[in-house]
Every structure is written in C-alpha cells, then in structure tokens.
Amino acid sequence: MTPEPRWTPESPWTPVTEDDPLDGLRAALAAADCGYEPRSGYQDHCWILHPVHDDGVRLRWDQVLSREGRRLADWPGTLSYLVFEGVAGADDLDGPDPAELDRATLARLVGHLARSGPLGPDTPCGGAQPPVMNRPGEEVAARRGRLGDALAHNDAMPDFRFPATWWAADGSWLVLSDVDLSATEVFGTTALIEGLLADPELDAVRRPRIAETLDG
C-alpha cells in the first residue's frame, strides 16, 4: 500500500523529486535529525523567540523570566521550554510553541526576507522536514515554492505547517526551527539580521548557535 503523502497537494509549495539536490543541502538535511543548522557561509545570525502570551497580551521572554529575577542572557542552554522551568505562573501562559513559528511571527519574518533580496516575494525557496518526522526508510520530505506563497503553504498544512529548515535557493538566507526548540534561528546578511533584531514586533536576540551551546 502506498503511504499517504505527508503534505497535501493543495499547498502552493510543491513536492520535489528524490533526485533534487536541494541546492546542495540534501545530504546535510538527511543527516540533521531535528533540522539543519549551517556551520558557516552566512554573515550573521540571530534567534526569533516564539511568542508567549498572558491573557492575550504578548510578553517578551525576559519579561516572563524577570518574575524570578532571571535574564535570558544568563541561560546556558538551548532555547526550549526548559528556559521557563521554575518561573511562577509559566505553566499558565500561552506559548512558546515548540517546533514552528506562529502565523503572525512567520508573516513578519517573511516580510524581512522578501525585503532582503532583489526578487522580493518571487524569491525561489526550498523547505524540508527533519528526518525525525519521517516514516522509517522515507526520503527527505521537501518542497519548493515562492517566498511570497509561504503563508499560503503554512495555512494549507494541518500539522507542522512549516518545514523545519527552509532557505533561499540562491543561498542568501536559511531559517531553522529545530523540532526540539521554541525559537527559530535565522542566517543571512548583516542587514537582514540587524533588521530582525531591531523589529519591535519580534522578540529577536543574539544567542550562540545550537552546536556552540551543546559543545560549550
């Protein structure tokens, strides 16, 4: 019996064939169980923290941590739910979601990515789910599409709506939402990263890469 496709055909981002090299990333994506984090090749990077809400009011992570006199800058680990362990009332908050961005934050990020390149919303993209989400023996589940159709792709997906790793086909930027974390890592030009860090609608911070944190 042929297994049901992971992603429905209604999405404007279309499935790739198994021989698509995925812009030179296929081997790296297949080896990255929870999502691919590049070691080099980009001018800069930052993290977008997945939103936290208290009765509909968005809070920055440091606002939550300040309840216990703590700061994110002092946290030695990766950016998961563990950041908020021991914080009073943290279990009653809405978020942060693991594994993927909420729609509003995704829309904001897509806007920055579109402004960072000459093709804008027509920028060709690739996206792939991590091997940990695959069935045994399944190839990398990947798609291609326009950056401008990213939200439509998100809206078409019932589960894990956006891929863990997605990137510009020309290699100008790459985005990682590791399935074990509650923050999204963005790699790109200095101008792109500085724009994300300066955006008041995003809770974007400078933090070490996953590999640096785990090795440290």
Short mmCIF file of C-alpha atoms in Angstrom, two decimals, residues 105-199:
data_model
loop_
_atom_site.label_atom_id
_atom_site.label_comp_id
_atom_site.label_asym_id
_atom_site.label_seq_id
_atom_site.Cartn_x
_atom_site.Cartn_y
_atom_site.Cartn_z
CA THR A 105 5.62 35.95 13.51
CA LEU A 106 6.09 33.95 10.32
CA ALA A 107 4.44 36.74 8.34
CA ARG A 108 6.76 39.29 9.89
CA LEU A 109 9.81 37.16 9.10
CA VAL A 110 8.70 36.60 5.50
CA GLY A 111 8.42 40.36 5.08
CA HIS A 112 12.01 40.85 6.21
CA LEU A 113 13.25 38.05 3.95
CA ALA A 114 11.40 39.50 0.96
CA ARG A 115 12.95 42.91 1.52
CA SER A 116 16.43 41.43 1.83
CA GLY A 117 16.75 40.24 -1.77
CA PRO A 118 16.26 41.61 -5.29
CA LEU A 119 13.45 39.18 -6.17
CA GLY A 120 11.36 40.02 -3.10
CA PRO A 121 8.32 37.72 -2.81
CA ASP A 122 9.36 35.93 -6.02
CA THR A 123 12.48 34.56 -4.32
CA PRO A 124 12.64 30.79 -5.03
CA CYS A 125 12.74 28.76 -1.80
CA GLY A 126 13.23 25.22 -0.66
CA GLY A 127 11.95 23.65 2.54
CA ALA A 128 12.40 20.29 4.25
CA GLN A 129 11.06 18.49 7.29
CA PRO A 130 13.68 16.82 9.51
CA PRO A 131 14.32 13.05 9.41
CA VAL A 132 12.85 12.65 12.91
CA MET A 133 9.44 13.38 11.35
CA ASN A 134 9.84 10.77 8.60
CA ARG A 135 8.49 7.26 8.46
CA PRO A 136 11.19 4.53 8.52
CA GLY A 137 13.09 4.49 5.26
CA GLU A 138 11.43 7.66 3.97
CA GLU A 139 13.46 10.16 1.97
CA VAL A 140 13.75 13.81 2.95
CA ALA A 141 10.26 15.34 2.73
CA ALA A 142 10.90 18.54 0.79
CA ARG A 143 9.12 21.16 -1.30
CA ARG A 144 9.89 24.20 -3.43
CA GLY A 145 7.97 27.41 -3.96
CA ARG A 146 7.89 31.21 -3.92
CA LEU A 147 8.70 33.09 -0.75
CA GLY A 148 5.52 35.08 -1.34
CA ASP A 149 3.50 31.86 -1.03
CA ALA A 150 5.00 30.94 2.33
CA LEU A 151 1.92 31.91 4.33
CA ALA A 152 -0.38 30.06 1.95
CA HIS A 153 1.79 26.98 2.40
CA ASN A 154 1.60 27.42 6.16
CA ASP A 155 -2.19 27.71 6.02
CA ALA A 156 -2.56 24.58 3.87
CA MET A 157 -0.76 22.28 6.28
CA PRO A 158 -2.69 20.51 9.06
CA ASP A 159 0.35 19.58 11.20
CA PHE A 160 3.85 21.02 11.41
CA ARG A 161 2.66 23.54 8.89
CA PHE A 162 6.04 25.00 8.07
CA PRO A 163 9.19 22.99 7.33
CA ALA A 164 11.88 22.83 9.98
CA THR A 165 14.51 24.08 7.55
CA TRP A 166 13.81 26.46 4.67
CA TRP A 167 16.10 28.59 2.59
CA ALA A 168 16.55 30.86 -0.42
CA ALA A 169 17.61 28.83 -3.44
CA ASP A 170 20.45 31.29 -4.08
CA GLY A 171 21.87 30.62 -0.60
CA SER A 172 21.34 34.16 0.70
CA TRP A 173 19.49 33.07 3.85
CA LEU A 174 18.38 30.00 5.76
CA VAL A 175 15.83 29.54 8.54
CA LEU A 176 15.81 26.74 11.13
CA SER A 177 13.01 25.87 13.57
CA ASP A 178 14.56 22.85 15.30
CA VAL A 179 11.79 20.48 16.38
CA ASP A 180 13.20 20.35 19.93
CA LEU A 181 13.30 24.12 20.44
CA SER A 182 10.91 27.03 20.96
CA ALA A 183 12.86 29.56 18.90
CA THR A 184 13.75 29.95 15.24
CA GLU A 185 17.28 30.60 14.03
CA VAL A 186 17.84 32.85 11.00
CA PHE A 187 21.06 33.01 8.98
CA GLY A 188 21.72 35.70 6.38
CA THR A 189 23.30 39.03 5.65
CA THR A 190 24.24 41.51 8.34
CA ALA A 191 21.49 43.84 7.11
CA LEU A 192 18.83 41.12 7.36
CA ILE A 193 19.82 40.13 10.89
CA GLU A 194 20.09 43.70 12.12
CA GLY A 195 16.62 44.38 10.72
CA LEU A 196 15.17 41.40 12.62
CA LEU A 197 16.87 42.44 15.86
CA ALA A 198 15.53 45.99 15.52
CA ASP A 199 11.92 44.98 14.75
#
